[in-house]
Coordinates of C-alpha atoms and ligand atoms in Angstrom, one line a residue:
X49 CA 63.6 87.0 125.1
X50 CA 64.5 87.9 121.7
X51 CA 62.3 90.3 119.6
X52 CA 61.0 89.6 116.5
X53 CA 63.1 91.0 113.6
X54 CA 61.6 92.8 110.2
X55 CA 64.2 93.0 107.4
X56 CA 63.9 95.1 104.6
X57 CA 64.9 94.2 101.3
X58 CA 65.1 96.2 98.0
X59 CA 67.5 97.6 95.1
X60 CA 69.1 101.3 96.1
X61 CA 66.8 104.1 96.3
X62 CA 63.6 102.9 96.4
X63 CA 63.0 104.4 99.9
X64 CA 64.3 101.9 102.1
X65 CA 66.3 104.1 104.9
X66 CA 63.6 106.6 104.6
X67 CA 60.8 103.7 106.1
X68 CA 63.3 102.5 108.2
X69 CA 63.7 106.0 109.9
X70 CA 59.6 106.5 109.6
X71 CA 59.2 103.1 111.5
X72 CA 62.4 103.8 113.9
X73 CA 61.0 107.1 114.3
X74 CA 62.6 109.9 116.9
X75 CA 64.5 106.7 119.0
X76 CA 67.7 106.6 117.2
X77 CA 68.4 110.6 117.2
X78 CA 67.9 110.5 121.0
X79 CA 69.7 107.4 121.9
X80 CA 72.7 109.3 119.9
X81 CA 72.6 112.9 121.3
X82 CA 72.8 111.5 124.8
X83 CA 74.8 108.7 124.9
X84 CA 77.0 109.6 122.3
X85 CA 76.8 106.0 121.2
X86 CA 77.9 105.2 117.7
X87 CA 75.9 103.5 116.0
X88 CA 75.1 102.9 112.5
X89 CA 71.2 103.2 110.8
X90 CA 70.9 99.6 109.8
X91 CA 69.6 97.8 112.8
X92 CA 67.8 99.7 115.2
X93 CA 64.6 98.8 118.3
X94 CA 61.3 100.2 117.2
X95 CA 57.5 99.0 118.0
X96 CA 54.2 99.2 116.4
X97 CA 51.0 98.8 118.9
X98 CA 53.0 97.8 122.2
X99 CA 54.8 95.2 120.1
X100 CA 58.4 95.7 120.1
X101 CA 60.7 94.7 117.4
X102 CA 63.9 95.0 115.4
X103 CA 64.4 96.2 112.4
X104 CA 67.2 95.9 109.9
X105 CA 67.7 97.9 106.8
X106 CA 69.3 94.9 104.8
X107 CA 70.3 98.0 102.0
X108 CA 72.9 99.5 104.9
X109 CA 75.0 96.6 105.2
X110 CA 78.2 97.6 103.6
X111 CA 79.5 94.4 101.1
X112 CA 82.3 95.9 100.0
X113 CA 83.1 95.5 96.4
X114 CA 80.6 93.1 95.5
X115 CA 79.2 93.6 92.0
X116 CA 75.3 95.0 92.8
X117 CA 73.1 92.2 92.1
X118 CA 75.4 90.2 94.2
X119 CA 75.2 92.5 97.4
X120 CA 71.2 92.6 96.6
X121 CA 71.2 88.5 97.0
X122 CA 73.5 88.8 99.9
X123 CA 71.0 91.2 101.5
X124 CA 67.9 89.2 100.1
X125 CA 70.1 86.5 101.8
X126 CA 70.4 87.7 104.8
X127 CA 67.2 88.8 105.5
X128 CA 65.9 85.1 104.9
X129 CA 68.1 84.0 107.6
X130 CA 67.5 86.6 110.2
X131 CA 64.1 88.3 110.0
X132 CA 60.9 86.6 110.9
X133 CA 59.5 89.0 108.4
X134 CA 60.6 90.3 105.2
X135 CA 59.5 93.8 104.2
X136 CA 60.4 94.1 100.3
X137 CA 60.4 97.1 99.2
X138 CA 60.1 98.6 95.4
X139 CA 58.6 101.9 94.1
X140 CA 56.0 103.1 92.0
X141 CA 58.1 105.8 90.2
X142 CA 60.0 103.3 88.1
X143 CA 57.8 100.2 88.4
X144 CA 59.1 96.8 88.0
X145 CA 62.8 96.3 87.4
X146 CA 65.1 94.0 86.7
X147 CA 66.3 94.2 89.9
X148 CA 63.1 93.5 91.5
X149 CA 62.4 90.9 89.4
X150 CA 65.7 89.8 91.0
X151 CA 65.2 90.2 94.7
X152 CA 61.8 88.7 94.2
X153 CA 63.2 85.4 92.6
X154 CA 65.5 84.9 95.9
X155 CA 62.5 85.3 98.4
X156 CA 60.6 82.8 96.4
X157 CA 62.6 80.2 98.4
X158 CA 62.4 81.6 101.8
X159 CA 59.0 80.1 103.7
X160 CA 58.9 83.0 106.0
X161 CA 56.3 85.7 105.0
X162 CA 57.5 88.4 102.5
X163 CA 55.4 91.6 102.4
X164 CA 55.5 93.6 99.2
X165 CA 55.6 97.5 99.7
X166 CA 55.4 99.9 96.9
X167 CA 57.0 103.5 97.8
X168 CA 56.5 106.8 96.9
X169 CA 52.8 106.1 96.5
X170 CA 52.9 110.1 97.8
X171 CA 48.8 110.7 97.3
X172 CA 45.6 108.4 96.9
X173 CA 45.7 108.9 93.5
X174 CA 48.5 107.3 92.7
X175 CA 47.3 104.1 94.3
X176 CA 46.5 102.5 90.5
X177 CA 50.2 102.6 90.0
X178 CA 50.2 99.3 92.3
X179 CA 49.0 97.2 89.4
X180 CA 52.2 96.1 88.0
X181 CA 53.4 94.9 91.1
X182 CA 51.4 92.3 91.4
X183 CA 53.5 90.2 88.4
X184 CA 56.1 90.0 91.1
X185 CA 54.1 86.9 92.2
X186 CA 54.2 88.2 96.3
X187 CA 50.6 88.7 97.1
X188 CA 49.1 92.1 97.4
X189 CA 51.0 95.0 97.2
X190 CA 50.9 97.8 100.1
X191 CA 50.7 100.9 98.5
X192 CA 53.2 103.5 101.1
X193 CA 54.7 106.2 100.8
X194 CA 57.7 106.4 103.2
X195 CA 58.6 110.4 102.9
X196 CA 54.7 111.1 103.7
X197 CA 54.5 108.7 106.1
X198 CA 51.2 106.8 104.2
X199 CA 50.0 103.5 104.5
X200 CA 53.1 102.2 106.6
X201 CA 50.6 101.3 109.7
X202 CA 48.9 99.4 107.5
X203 CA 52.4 97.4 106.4
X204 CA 53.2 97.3 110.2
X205 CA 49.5 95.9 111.3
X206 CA 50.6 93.7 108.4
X207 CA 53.9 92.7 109.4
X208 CA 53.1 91.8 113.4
X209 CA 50.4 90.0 112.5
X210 CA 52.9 87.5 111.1
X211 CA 55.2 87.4 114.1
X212 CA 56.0 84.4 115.4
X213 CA 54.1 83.2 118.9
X214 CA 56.3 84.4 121.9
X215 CA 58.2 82.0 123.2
X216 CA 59.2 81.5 126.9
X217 CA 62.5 82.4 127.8
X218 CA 63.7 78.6 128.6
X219 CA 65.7 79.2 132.1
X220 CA 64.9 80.3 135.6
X221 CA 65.6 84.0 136.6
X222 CA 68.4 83.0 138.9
X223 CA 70.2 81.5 135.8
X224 CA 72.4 84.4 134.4
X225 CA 73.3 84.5 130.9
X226 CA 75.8 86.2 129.6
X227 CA 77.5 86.4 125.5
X228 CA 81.1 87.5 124.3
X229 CA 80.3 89.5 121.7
X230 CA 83.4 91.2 119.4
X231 CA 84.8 91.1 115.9
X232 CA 85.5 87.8 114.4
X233 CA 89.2 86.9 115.4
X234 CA 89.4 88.7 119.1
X235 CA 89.4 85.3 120.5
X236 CA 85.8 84.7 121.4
X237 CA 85.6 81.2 121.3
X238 CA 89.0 80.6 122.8
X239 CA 87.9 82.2 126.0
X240 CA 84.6 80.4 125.9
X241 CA 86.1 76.7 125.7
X242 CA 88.9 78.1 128.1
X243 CA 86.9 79.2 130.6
X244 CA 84.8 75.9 130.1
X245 CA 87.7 73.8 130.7
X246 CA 88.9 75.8 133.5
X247 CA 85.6 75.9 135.6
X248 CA 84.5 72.0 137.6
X249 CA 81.2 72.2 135.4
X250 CA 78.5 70.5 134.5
X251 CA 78.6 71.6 130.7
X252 CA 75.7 70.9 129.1
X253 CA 74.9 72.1 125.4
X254 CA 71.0 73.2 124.8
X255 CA 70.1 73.6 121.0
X256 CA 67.4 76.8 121.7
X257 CA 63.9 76.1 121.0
X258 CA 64.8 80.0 120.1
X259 CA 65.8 80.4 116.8
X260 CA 69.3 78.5 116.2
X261 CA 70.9 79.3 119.2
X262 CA 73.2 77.3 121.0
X263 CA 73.3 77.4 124.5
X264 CA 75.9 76.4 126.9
X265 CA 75.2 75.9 131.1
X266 CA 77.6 75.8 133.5
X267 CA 77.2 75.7 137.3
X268 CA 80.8 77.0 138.9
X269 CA 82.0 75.8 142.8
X270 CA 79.3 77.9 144.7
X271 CA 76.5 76.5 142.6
X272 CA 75.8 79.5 140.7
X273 CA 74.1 78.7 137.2
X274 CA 75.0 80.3 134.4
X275 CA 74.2 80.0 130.4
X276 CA 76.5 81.0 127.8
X277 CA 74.5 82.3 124.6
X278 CA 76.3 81.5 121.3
X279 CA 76.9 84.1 119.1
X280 CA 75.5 82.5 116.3
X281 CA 78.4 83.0 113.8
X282 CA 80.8 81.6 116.5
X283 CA 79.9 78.6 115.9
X284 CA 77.6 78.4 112.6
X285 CA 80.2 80.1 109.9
X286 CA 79.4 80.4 106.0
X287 CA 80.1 82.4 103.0
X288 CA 77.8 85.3 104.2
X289 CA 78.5 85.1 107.5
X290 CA 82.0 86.0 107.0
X291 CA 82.0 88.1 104.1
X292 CA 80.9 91.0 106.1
X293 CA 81.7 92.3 109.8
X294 CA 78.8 94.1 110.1
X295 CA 76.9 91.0 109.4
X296 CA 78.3 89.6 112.6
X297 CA 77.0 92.6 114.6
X298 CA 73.6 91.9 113.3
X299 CA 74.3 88.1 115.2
X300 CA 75.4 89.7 118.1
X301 CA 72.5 91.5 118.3
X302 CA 70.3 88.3 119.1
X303 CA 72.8 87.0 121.4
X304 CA 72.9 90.7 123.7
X305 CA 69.0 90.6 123.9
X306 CA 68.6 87.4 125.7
X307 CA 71.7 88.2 127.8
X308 CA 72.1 89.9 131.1
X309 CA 75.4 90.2 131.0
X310 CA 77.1 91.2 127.7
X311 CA 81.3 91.0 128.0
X312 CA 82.6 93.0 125.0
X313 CA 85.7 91.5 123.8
X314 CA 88.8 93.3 122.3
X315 CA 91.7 92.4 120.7
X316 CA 94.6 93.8 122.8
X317 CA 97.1 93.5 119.4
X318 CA 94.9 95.7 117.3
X319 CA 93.0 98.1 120.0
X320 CA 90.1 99.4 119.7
X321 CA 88.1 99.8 116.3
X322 CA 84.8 101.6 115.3
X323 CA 82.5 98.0 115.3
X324 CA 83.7 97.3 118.8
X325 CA 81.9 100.6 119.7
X326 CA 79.0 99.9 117.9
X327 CA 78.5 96.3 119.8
X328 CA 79.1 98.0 123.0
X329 CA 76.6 100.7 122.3
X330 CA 74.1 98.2 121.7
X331 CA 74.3 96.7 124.5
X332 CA 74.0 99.8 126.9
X333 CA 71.4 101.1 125.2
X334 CA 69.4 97.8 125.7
X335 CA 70.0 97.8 129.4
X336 CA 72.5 95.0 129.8
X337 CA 74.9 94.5 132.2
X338 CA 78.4 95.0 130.5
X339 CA 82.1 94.0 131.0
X340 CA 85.3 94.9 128.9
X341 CA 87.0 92.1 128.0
X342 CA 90.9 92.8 126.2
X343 CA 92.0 89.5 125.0
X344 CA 95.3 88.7 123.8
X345 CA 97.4 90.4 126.7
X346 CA 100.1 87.5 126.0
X347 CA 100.8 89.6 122.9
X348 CA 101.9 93.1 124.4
X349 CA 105.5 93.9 125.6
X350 CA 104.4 95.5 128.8
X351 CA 105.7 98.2 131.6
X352 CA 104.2 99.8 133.8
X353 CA 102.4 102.3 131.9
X354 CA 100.5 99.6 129.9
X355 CA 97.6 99.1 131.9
X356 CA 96.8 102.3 132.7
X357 CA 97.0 104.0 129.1
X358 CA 95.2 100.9 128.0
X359 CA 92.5 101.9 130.2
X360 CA 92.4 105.5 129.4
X361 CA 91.8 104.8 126.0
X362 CA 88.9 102.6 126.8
X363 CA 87.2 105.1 129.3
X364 CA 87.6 108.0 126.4
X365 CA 86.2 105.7 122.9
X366 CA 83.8 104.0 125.4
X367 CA 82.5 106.9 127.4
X368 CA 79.2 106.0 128.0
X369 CA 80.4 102.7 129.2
X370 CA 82.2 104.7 132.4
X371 CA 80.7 101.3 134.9
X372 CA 82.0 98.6 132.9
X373 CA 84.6 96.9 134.5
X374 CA 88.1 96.0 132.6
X375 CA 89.7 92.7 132.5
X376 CA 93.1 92.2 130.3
X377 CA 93.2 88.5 129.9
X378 CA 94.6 86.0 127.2
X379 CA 93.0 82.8 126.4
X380 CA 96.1 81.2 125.4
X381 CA 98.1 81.3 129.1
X382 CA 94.5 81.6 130.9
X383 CA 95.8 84.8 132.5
X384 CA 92.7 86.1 134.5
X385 CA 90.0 83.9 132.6
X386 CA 89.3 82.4 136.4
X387 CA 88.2 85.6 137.2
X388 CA 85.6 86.2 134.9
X389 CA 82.7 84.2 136.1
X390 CA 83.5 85.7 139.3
X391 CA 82.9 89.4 137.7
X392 CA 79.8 88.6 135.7
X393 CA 78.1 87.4 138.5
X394 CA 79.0 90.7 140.7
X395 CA 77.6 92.9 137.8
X396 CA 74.2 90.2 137.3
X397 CA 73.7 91.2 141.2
X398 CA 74.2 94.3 140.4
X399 CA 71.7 94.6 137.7
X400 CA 69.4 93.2 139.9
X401 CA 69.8 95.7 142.7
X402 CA 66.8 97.4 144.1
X403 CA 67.1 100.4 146.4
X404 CA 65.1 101.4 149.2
X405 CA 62.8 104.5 148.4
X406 CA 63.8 106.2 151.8
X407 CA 67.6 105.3 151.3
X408 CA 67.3 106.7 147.4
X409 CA 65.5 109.9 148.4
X410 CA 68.1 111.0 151.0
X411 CA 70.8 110.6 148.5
X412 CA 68.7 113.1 146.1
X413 CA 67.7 114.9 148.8
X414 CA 72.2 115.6 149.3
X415 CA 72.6 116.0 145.6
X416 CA 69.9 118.7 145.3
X417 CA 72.0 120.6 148.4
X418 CA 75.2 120.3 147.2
X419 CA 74.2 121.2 143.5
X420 CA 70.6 123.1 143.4
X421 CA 68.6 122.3 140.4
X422 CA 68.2 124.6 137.3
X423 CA 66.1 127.4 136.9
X424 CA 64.8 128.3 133.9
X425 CA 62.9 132.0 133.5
X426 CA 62.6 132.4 137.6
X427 CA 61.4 129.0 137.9
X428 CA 63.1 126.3 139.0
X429 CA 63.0 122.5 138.9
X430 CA 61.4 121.0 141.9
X431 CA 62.2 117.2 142.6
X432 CA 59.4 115.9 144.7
X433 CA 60.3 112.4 145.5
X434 CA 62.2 109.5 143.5
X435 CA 61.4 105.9 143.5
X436 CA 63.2 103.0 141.6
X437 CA 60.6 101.0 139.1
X438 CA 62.7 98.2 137.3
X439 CA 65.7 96.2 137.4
X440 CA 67.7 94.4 134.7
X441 CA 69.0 97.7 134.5
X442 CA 67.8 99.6 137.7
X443 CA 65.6 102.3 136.3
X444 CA 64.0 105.3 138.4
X445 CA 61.5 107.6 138.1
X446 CA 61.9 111.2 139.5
X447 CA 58.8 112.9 139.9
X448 CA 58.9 116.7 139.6
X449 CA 57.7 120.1 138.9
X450 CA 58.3 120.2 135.1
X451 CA 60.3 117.2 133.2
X452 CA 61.1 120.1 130.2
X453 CA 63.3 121.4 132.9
X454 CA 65.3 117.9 133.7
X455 CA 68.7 118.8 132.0
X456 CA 70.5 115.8 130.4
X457 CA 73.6 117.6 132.8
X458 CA 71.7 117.5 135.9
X459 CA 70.7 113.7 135.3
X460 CA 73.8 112.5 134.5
X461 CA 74.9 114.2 137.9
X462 CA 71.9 112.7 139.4
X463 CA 72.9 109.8 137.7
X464 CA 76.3 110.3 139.6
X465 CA 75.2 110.4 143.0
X466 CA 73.2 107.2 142.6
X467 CA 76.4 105.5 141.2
X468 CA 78.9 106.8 144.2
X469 CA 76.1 106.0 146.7
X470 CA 75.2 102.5 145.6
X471 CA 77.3 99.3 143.8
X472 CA 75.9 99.8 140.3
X473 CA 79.6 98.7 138.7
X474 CA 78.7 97.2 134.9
X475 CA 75.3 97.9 134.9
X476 CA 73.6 100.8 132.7
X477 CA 70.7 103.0 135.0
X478 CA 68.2 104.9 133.8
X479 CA 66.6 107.9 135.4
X480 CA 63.1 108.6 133.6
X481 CA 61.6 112.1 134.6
X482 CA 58.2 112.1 135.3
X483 CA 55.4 115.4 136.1
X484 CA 54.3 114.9 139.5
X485 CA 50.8 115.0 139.1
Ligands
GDP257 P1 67.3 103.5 99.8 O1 68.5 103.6 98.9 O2 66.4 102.4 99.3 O3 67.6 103.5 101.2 O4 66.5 104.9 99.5 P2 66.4 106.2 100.3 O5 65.5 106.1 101.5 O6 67.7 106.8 100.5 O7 65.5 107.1 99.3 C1 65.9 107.4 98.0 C2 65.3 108.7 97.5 O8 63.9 108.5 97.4 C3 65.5 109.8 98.5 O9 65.7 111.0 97.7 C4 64.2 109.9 99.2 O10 64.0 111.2 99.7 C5 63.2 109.5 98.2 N1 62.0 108.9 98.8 C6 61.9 108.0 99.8 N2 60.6 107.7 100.1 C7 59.9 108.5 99.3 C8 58.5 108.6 99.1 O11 57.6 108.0 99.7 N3 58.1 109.5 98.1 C9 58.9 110.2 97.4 N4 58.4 111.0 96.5 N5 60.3 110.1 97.5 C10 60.7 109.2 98.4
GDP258 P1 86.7 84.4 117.5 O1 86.5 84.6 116.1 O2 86.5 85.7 118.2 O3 85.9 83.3 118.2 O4 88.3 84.1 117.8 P2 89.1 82.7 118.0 O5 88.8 82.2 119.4 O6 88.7 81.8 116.9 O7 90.6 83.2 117.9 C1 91.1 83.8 116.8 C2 92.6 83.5 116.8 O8 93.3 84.2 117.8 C3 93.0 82.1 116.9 O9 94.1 81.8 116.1 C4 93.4 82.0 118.4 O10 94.4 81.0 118.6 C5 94.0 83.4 118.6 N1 93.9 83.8 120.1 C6 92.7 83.7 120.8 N2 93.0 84.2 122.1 C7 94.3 84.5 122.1 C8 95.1 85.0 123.1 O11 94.7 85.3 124.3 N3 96.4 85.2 122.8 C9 96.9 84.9 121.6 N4 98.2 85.2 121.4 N5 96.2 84.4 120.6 C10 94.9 84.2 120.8

């Protein structure tokens, strides 16, 4: 299911990236120092009282040269078309601009609810400062301050209160859905209407009760159901939508969360660029089954070497992606497209894998031999017992003497074992550590 998404809105430096990273909090610092997934701060996970959300920071998409109160309606823009709430954002130290008076003229149109924050409200007593906000015409203003972290759960309580009511996801676990996410150009489509001609399908094109999404089923020979999920801007272009590549991430976005497969497509003729890793990143990080897709092999004079240093340079920009398989194909002589079906069903099993606690615990039990744990000041790490808790990706729990003591090193190696032991090819794990108790 796809989460809700807040947007906020606002001219340069009234605060805006410093509530985003108040609201994102500690996640996006983690998720970079072990992964080493890029990533940019303009659209990241966070949650507010169990509810879980996205968030984009509308001021950290980069429009190029666009004068400024053009790139503030772009952003205004886009946050009317993705977010199911808009966040707008001004600040008490220069009251109302012209700018505001801008931004608030745009989200005048939009029928979705538009909160009104005013920042750097640092202390109570600055809470009269508010008043002139209210000519804005939004409602009432939330007084915050985003660098003392004030008043932003009351914005939040706010804000979820508005989300939409959850929707069911609208297909049967068995179904597996998969996206082709990539910048615009790598071939996307081709592949998808390729691979639709190529299969004996029963095509059948949903419009989503989800949002605009455009869905595409497909059943191939063995009777295995699967559902293509439109990348939005595949199919729904406009001015916005292709004045900015990063905009297109933010589609993508959508299209990886209801996915359980995600196949990152690259364009053989240009390798591999920045915003394909920042696609790719997202979707390991949210747990999705991934598969590297380099389009456009028709267009390489090729020896022997071509594969292989094609592949090295994958495995070294992608290297948290070290399970996701790598198909060279071209949509235009359908080299390989049969194949992929075939492959994002292997790495849907896999995501779905569950392992026997015995089975699991012997192969920890052999890592700890062959590699004792760490030892910190005479102590040292005790595993007790592991046990697998989820799937969609396979996630398990080690219980032990002391999580502090849990190396990123050792759990990647623990991380290792699992991997050579078991058939976890294009799917992420995770290993949580937990205090036996
Ligand atoms: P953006 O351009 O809207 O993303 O704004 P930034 O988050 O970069 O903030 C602009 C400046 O305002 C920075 O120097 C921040 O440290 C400062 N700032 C942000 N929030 C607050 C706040 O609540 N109080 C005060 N006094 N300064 C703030
Ligand atoms: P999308 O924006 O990612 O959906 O890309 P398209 O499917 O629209 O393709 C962009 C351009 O690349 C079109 O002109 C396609 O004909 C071309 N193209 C797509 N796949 C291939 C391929 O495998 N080989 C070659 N030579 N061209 C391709």
């Amino acid at each position: 299911m796809a989460k809700p998404v807040i947007a906020i809105v606002g001219r340069p430096n009234v605060g805006k990236s410093t509530i985003f990273n108040r609201i994102v909090g500690e996640r996006i610092s983690i998720v970079e120092d072990i992964s080493g997934v890029t990533r940019d701060r303009i659209y990241s996970q966070a949650e507010w009282l169990g509810k879980e959300f996205n968030l984009i920071d509308t001021g950290g998409i980069d429009l190029g040269d666009e004068p400024f109160l053009d790139q503030i309606k772009y952003q205004a823009e886009i946050a009317m078309e993705e977010a199911d709430v808009i966040i707008f954002i001004t600040n008490s130290r220069d009251s109302v601009t012209d700018a505001d008076e801008n931004v608030a003229k745009i989200l005048y149109r939009t029928k979705k609810p538009v909160l009104l924050a005013v920042n750097k409200v640092d202390n109570p007593d600055m809470r009269a400062e508010i008043f002139d906000f209210y000519t804005l015409g939004l409602g009432e203003p939330y007084p915050i301050s985003g660098s003392h972290g004030l008043g932003i759960g009351d914005l939040l309580d706010a804000a979820i209160g508005h989300f939409p009511e959850e929707e069911e996801e609208e297909y049967d676990d068995s179904v597996i859905k998969f996206s082709l996410i990539g910048r615009p150009n790598v071939g996307k489509s081709s592949i998808i209407n390729a691979m639709l001609g190529e299969e004996r399908v029963i095509v059948s094109s949903v419009a989503g009760t989800t949002r605009d999404a455009i869905d595409t089923q497909f059943t191939d020979n063995e009777g295995t159901e699967f559902v293509m999920i439109d990348t939005a801007g595949m199919r729904k272009r406009g001015k916005v939508y292709e004045s900015t590549e990063k905009y297109s991430v933010m589609r993508a976005l959508r299209a990886i969360e209801r996915s359980d497969v995600v196949l990152v497509v690259l364009n053989a003729e240009e390798g591999i660029r920045e915003q394909d890793k920042k696609v790719a990143g997202y979707a390991h990080e949210a747990g999705k089954g991934v598969i590297i897709v380099v389009n456009k092999w028709d267009t390489l004079d090729k020896d022997n070497n071509t594969v292989k240093d094609f592949e090295r340079d994958i495995r070294s920009e992608f290297a948290y992606l070290s399970y996701a398989p790598i198909v060279f194909v071209s949509a235009v002589t359908k080299q390989r497209l049969n194949k992929l079906p075939e492959i994002i069903k292997r790495v849907s099993e896999n995501q779905r894998l569950r392992i026997q606690s015995s089975v699991l615990n012997d192969v920890i039990l052999d890592a700890v031999a062959m590699n004792p744990t760490p030892t910190d000041k005479g102590k040292r790490l005790r595993i007790f017992y592991a046990t697998q808790v989820a799937i969609k990706p396979p996630t398990f729990v080690v219980f032990v003497n002391d999580p502090e003591m849990m190396h990123f090193s050792y759990s990647r190696f623990l991380e290792n074992r699992i991997r050579d032991t078991f058939v976890f090819e294009g799917t992420p794990i995770r290993i949580l550590t937990r205090q036996r108790k």
